[in-house]
Amino acid sequence: GNSVTQMEGPVTLSEEAFLTINCTYTATGYPSLFWYVQYPGEGLQLLLKATKADDKGSNKGFEATYRKETTSFHLEKGSVQVSDSAVYFCALSANTGNQFYFGTGTSLTVIP
Amino acid sequence: GAGVSQTPSNKVTEKGKYVELRCDPISGHTALYWYRQSLGQGPEFLIYFQGTGAADDSGLPNDRFFAVRPEGSVSTLKIQRTERGDSAVYLCASSPLAGDTGELFFGEGSRLTVL
């Protein structure tokens, strides 16, 4: 079956620290992989995506590389800001596109 | 605005009552999804519409849950004989192309509390 496992939080970092949130997946076929972010009081929104192995998704200074050999899609940012405080969800979509499978979310708090 | 709109934003009801939650997707989006998010969990798939028809309803937990999209736009999620375990945030999302593995556009959710 299809599933996503992501690093549990909460994570608290100082401004300008390096961020890694781990995500691994199990999937049949060749899924697309996503990171969604939920800022306080807002709906989930797409942060970045990668549709095939070795693709790197990037947006707002965040990056994640689709690693088929390790079935991973870890989220990284070199220097976090207070405005990055949010809950981050790793997700996959099976090749039919009918269902998206989400991880449990990782809460990030960045302190000045 | 032009985003996905969900109403009500909050609903408190008593055990055993009937509830309807409404989703108005982005205009022109053919695919519509319902998800349920319990506290501390990620969104859990319920049902997916391609146009007017439910293409995949395998995530509906039991026959108390039902969803419709009669004109291929607005969708209503209906919950009969609500139970305390139904308390969650119900999320709606839409996508431009049915079956596409692209981006989902989410609403802010309807928080259901069953007393």
CSV table of C-alpha atoms in Angstrom, one decimal:
chain,number,residue,atom,x,y,z
A,1,GLY,CA,0.0,0.0,0.0
A,2,ASN,CA,0.8,3.7,0.1
A,3,SER,CA,1.9,5.5,3.2
A,4,VAL,CA,4.1,8.4,4.4
A,5,THR,CA,6.2,8.5,7.6
A,6,GLN,CA,7.6,11.8,8.7
A,7,MET,CA,9.6,13.0,11.6
A,8,GLU,CA,7.6,13.8,14.7
A,9,GLY,CA,7.7,17.2,16.2
A,10,PRO,CA,7.4,19.7,17.6
A,11,VAL,CA,10.6,21.2,16.3
A,12,THR,CA,11.9,24.5,17.8
A,13,LEU,CA,14.8,26.3,16.2
A,14,SER,CA,16.5,29.7,16.5
A,15,GLU,CA,16.3,32.1,13.6
A,16,GLU,CA,18.9,31.3,10.9
A,17,ALA,CA,19.3,27.7,12.0
A,18,PHE,CA,19.4,24.8,9.5
A,19,LEU,CA,16.2,22.8,9.2
A,20,THR,CA,15.7,19.2,8.2
A,21,ILE,CA,12.4,17.4,8.4
A,22,ASN,CA,12.7,13.7,7.5
A,23,CYS,CA,10.1,12.0,5.3
A,24,THR,CA,10.1,8.4,4.0
A,25,TYR,CA,7.4,6.8,1.9
A,26,THR,CA,6.0,3.4,0.8
A,27,ALA,CA,4.3,3.3,-2.5
A,28,THR,CA,3.3,1.0,-5.3
A,29,GLY,CA,4.3,2.3,-8.7
A,30,TYR,CA,6.0,5.7,-9.2
A,31,PRO,CA,4.4,8.3,-6.9
A,32,SER,CA,4.7,12.1,-7.0
A,33,LEU,CA,5.9,13.6,-3.7
A,34,PHE,CA,4.9,16.8,-2.0
A,35,TRP,CA,5.5,19.0,0.9
A,36,TYR,CA,2.5,21.0,2.1
A,37,VAL,CA,2.6,23.7,4.7
A,38,GLN,CA,-0.1,25.0,7.0
A,39,TYR,CA,0.5,28.4,8.5
A,40,PRO,CA,-1.5,29.4,11.7
A,41,GLY,CA,-5.1,30.1,10.8
A,42,GLU,CA,-4.8,29.1,7.2
A,43,GLY,CA,-5.5,26.1,4.9
A,44,LEU,CA,-2.8,23.7,3.7
A,45,GLN,CA,-0.9,25.0,0.7
A,46,LEU,CA,1.6,23.4,-1.6
A,47,LEU,CA,5.2,24.3,-0.7
A,48,LEU,CA,7.1,22.1,-3.3
A,49,LYS,CA,6.8,18.9,-5.2
A,50,ALA,CA,8.8,16.4,-7.3
A,51,THR,CA,7.3,14.0,-9.8
A,52,LYS,CA,10.1,11.6,-10.5
A,53,ALA,CA,13.3,10.1,-9.0
A,54,ASP,CA,16.2,12.5,-8.5
A,55,ASP,CA,14.0,15.6,-9.1
A,56,LYS,CA,14.5,18.4,-6.6
A,57,GLY,CA,11.6,20.6,-5.6
A,58,SER,CA,12.3,24.0,-4.3
A,59,ASN,CA,10.4,27.1,-3.1
A,60,LYS,CA,10.9,29.9,-0.6
A,61,GLY,CA,14.4,28.6,0.2
A,62,PHE,CA,13.1,25.1,1.0
A,63,GLU,CA,14.4,22.1,-0.9
A,64,ALA,CA,13.6,18.4,-1.1
A,65,THR,CA,15.1,15.7,-3.4
A,66,TYR,CA,13.1,12.6,-4.5
A,67,ARG,CA,15.4,9.7,-3.5
A,68,LYS,CA,14.0,6.4,-4.9
A,69,GLU,CA,16.9,4.3,-3.5
A,70,THR,CA,16.1,5.4,0.1
A,71,THR,CA,12.4,6.1,-0.5
A,72,SER,CA,12.9,9.5,1.1
A,73,PHE,CA,11.9,13.2,0.5
A,74,HIS,CA,13.5,15.1,3.3
A,75,LEU,CA,12.7,18.8,3.6
A,76,GLU,CA,15.6,21.2,4.2
A,77,LYS,CA,16.2,24.9,4.5
A,78,GLY,CA,19.6,26.5,5.2
A,79,SER,CA,18.4,29.4,7.3
A,80,VAL,CA,14.9,29.5,8.8
A,81,GLN,CA,13.0,32.6,9.6
A,82,VAL,CA,10.3,33.3,12.2
A,83,SER,CA,7.8,33.4,9.4
A,84,ASP,CA,8.5,29.8,8.6
A,85,SER,CA,6.7,28.7,11.8
A,86,ALA,CA,4.0,26.4,10.6
A,87,VAL,CA,3.0,22.7,10.4
A,88,TYR,CA,4.7,20.8,7.5
A,89,PHE,CA,3.1,17.8,5.9
A,90,CYS,CA,4.9,15.3,3.6
A,91,ALA,CA,2.5,13.7,1.0
A,92,LEU,CA,2.5,11.3,-1.9
A,93,SER,CA,0.2,10.9,-4.8
A,94,ALA,CA,-0.1,7.5,-6.5
A,95,ASN,CA,0.2,7.5,-10.2
A,96,THR,CA,-3.6,7.4,-10.6
A,97,GLY,CA,-3.8,10.8,-8.9
A,98,ASN,CA,-7.0,9.8,-7.1
A,99,GLN,CA,-5.6,9.8,-3.6
A,100,PHE,CA,-3.0,11.8,-1.7
A,101,TYR,CA,-1.5,10.2,1.3
A,102,PHE,CA,-0.3,12.6,4.1
A,103,GLY,CA,2.1,12.2,6.9
A,104,THR,CA,1.1,13.2,10.4
A,105,GLY,CA,2.7,16.7,10.2
A,106,THR,CA,5.7,18.3,11.9
A,107,SER,CA,5.2,21.5,13.8
A,108,LEU,CA,8.0,24.0,13.5
A,109,THR,CA,8.5,27.0,15.7
A,110,VAL,CA,11.3,29.5,14.9
A,111,ILE,CA,12.2,31.8,17.7
A,112,PRO,CA,14.0,35.1,17.2
B,1,GLY,CA,-11.9,35.3,-3.1
B,2,ALA,CA,-11.0,32.8,-5.7
B,3,GLY,CA,-10.0,30.0,-3.3
B,4,VAL,CA,-11.8,26.9,-2.0
B,5,SER,CA,-14.6,28.0,0.3
B,6,GLN,CA,-15.9,25.8,3.1
B,7,THR,CA,-18.9,26.4,5.3
B,8,PRO,CA,-19.6,26.4,8.1
B,9,SER,CA,-16.1,27.0,9.6
B,10,ASN,CA,-17.3,25.6,12.9
B,11,LYS,CA,-20.1,23.3,13.7
B,12,VAL,CA,-21.1,22.0,17.1
B,13,THR,CA,-23.7,19.3,17.3
B,14,GLU,CA,-25.1,16.7,19.5
B,15,LYS,CA,-24.6,13.0,19.2
B,16,GLY,CA,-27.1,11.4,16.9
B,17,LYS,CA,-27.8,14.6,14.9
B,18,TYR,CA,-27.4,15.0,11.1
B,19,VAL,CA,-24.8,17.4,9.7
B,20,GLU,CA,-24.0,18.8,6.3
B,21,LEU,CA,-20.7,20.4,5.3
B,22,ARG,CA,-20.4,22.4,2.1
B,23,CYS,CA,-17.5,23.0,-0.2
B,24,ASP,CA,-17.3,25.5,-3.0
B,25,PRO,CA,-14.2,24.6,-5.1
B,26,ILE,CA,-12.2,26.9,-7.4
B,27,SER,CA,-14.1,27.6,-10.5
B,28,GLY,CA,-13.3,25.3,-13.3
B,29,HIS,CA,-11.6,22.6,-11.1
B,30,THR,CA,-12.9,19.2,-12.1
B,31,ALA,CA,-11.5,17.2,-9.3
B,32,LEU,CA,-12.8,17.6,-5.7
B,33,TYR,CA,-11.6,15.8,-2.6
B,34,TRP,CA,-12.8,15.5,1.0
B,35,TYR,CA,-10.3,14.7,3.7
B,36,ARG,CA,-10.7,14.4,7.5
B,37,GLN,CA,-8.0,15.6,9.9
B,38,SER,CA,-8.1,14.6,13.5
B,39,LEU,CA,-6.0,16.3,16.1
B,40,GLY,CA,-2.3,15.6,15.7
B,41,GLN,CA,-2.8,13.7,12.5
B,42,GLY,CA,-2.4,14.3,8.8
B,43,PRO,CA,-5.3,14.6,6.5
B,44,GLU,CA,-7.1,11.3,5.8
B,45,PHE,CA,-8.7,10.6,2.5
B,46,LEU,CA,-12.5,10.2,2.4
B,47,ILE,CA,-13.8,10.6,-1.2
B,48,TYR,CA,-12.8,12.0,-4.6
B,49,PHE,CA,-15.1,13.4,-7.3
B,50,GLN,CA,-14.3,13.6,-10.9
B,51,GLY,CA,-17.0,15.9,-12.2
B,52,THR,CA,-20.3,14.9,-10.8
B,53,GLY,CA,-19.5,11.3,-10.0
B,54,ALA,CA,-17.7,9.9,-7.0
B,55,ALA,CA,-14.7,8.2,-8.6
B,56,ASP,CA,-13.3,6.8,-5.4
B,57,ASP,CA,-15.2,6.7,-2.1
B,58,SER,CA,-13.0,4.1,-0.5
B,59,GLY,CA,-12.1,6.4,2.4
B,60,LEU,CA,-15.6,6.9,3.7
B,61,PRO,CA,-15.5,5.2,7.2
B,62,ASN,CA,-19.1,3.8,7.1
B,63,ASP,CA,-22.5,4.3,5.6
B,64,ARG,CA,-23.3,7.2,7.8
B,65,PHE,CA,-21.1,9.3,5.6
B,66,PHE,CA,-22.2,10.4,2.1
B,67,ALA,CA,-21.1,13.1,-0.3
B,68,VAL,CA,-22.7,14.6,-3.4
B,69,ARG,CA,-21.6,16.9,-6.2
B,70,PRO,CA,-24.8,17.2,-8.3
B,71,GLU,CA,-23.6,19.8,-10.8
B,72,GLY,CA,-19.9,19.2,-10.8
B,73,SER,CA,-19.1,22.2,-8.7
B,74,VAL,CA,-20.3,22.6,-5.1
B,75,SER,CA,-20.1,19.5,-3.0
B,76,THR,CA,-21.8,18.6,0.3
B,77,LEU,CA,-20.5,16.0,2.8
B,78,LYS,CA,-23.4,14.6,4.8
B,79,ILE,CA,-23.0,12.8,8.1
B,80,GLN,CA,-25.9,10.9,9.7
B,81,ARG,CA,-26.4,9.9,13.3
B,82,THR,CA,-23.2,11.7,14.3
B,83,GLU,CA,-20.9,10.1,16.9
B,84,ARG,CA,-18.3,11.7,19.1
B,85,GLY,CA,-15.6,10.0,17.1
B,86,ASP,CA,-16.6,12.0,14.1
B,87,SER,CA,-15.2,15.2,15.7
B,88,ALA,CA,-12.5,16.4,13.4
B,89,VAL,CA,-11.6,19.1,10.8
B,90,TYR,CA,-13.1,18.2,7.5
B,91,LEU,CA,-11.0,19.5,4.6
B,92,CYS,CA,-12.1,20.0,1.0
B,93,ALA,CA,-9.6,20.4,-1.8
B,94,SER,CA,-9.9,20.9,-5.6
B,95,SER,CA,-7.6,20.3,-8.5
B,96,PRO,CA,-7.7,21.5,-12.1
B,97,LEU,CA,-7.5,18.1,-13.8
B,98,ALA,CA,-9.1,14.9,-12.7
B,99,GLY,CA,-6.5,12.2,-12.1
B,100,ASP,CA,-3.7,14.6,-12.3
B,101,THR,CA,-0.9,14.2,-9.7
B,102,GLY,CA,-0.5,17.9,-9.4
B,103,GLU,CA,-1.3,20.4,-6.7
B,104,LEU,CA,-4.3,20.2,-4.4
B,105,PHE,CA,-5.9,23.6,-3.4
B,106,PHE,CA,-7.3,23.3,0.1
B,107,GLY,CA,-10.0,25.2,1.9
B,108,GLU,CA,-9.6,26.2,5.5
B,109,GLY,CA,-11.8,23.4,6.7
B,110,SER,CA,-14.9,22.9,8.7
B,111,ARG,CA,-14.3,22.0,12.3
B,112,LEU,CA,-17.0,19.6,13.6
B,113,THR,CA,-17.5,18.9,17.3
B,114,VAL,CA,-19.9,16.3,18.4
B,115,LEU,CA,-20.9,16.5,22.0
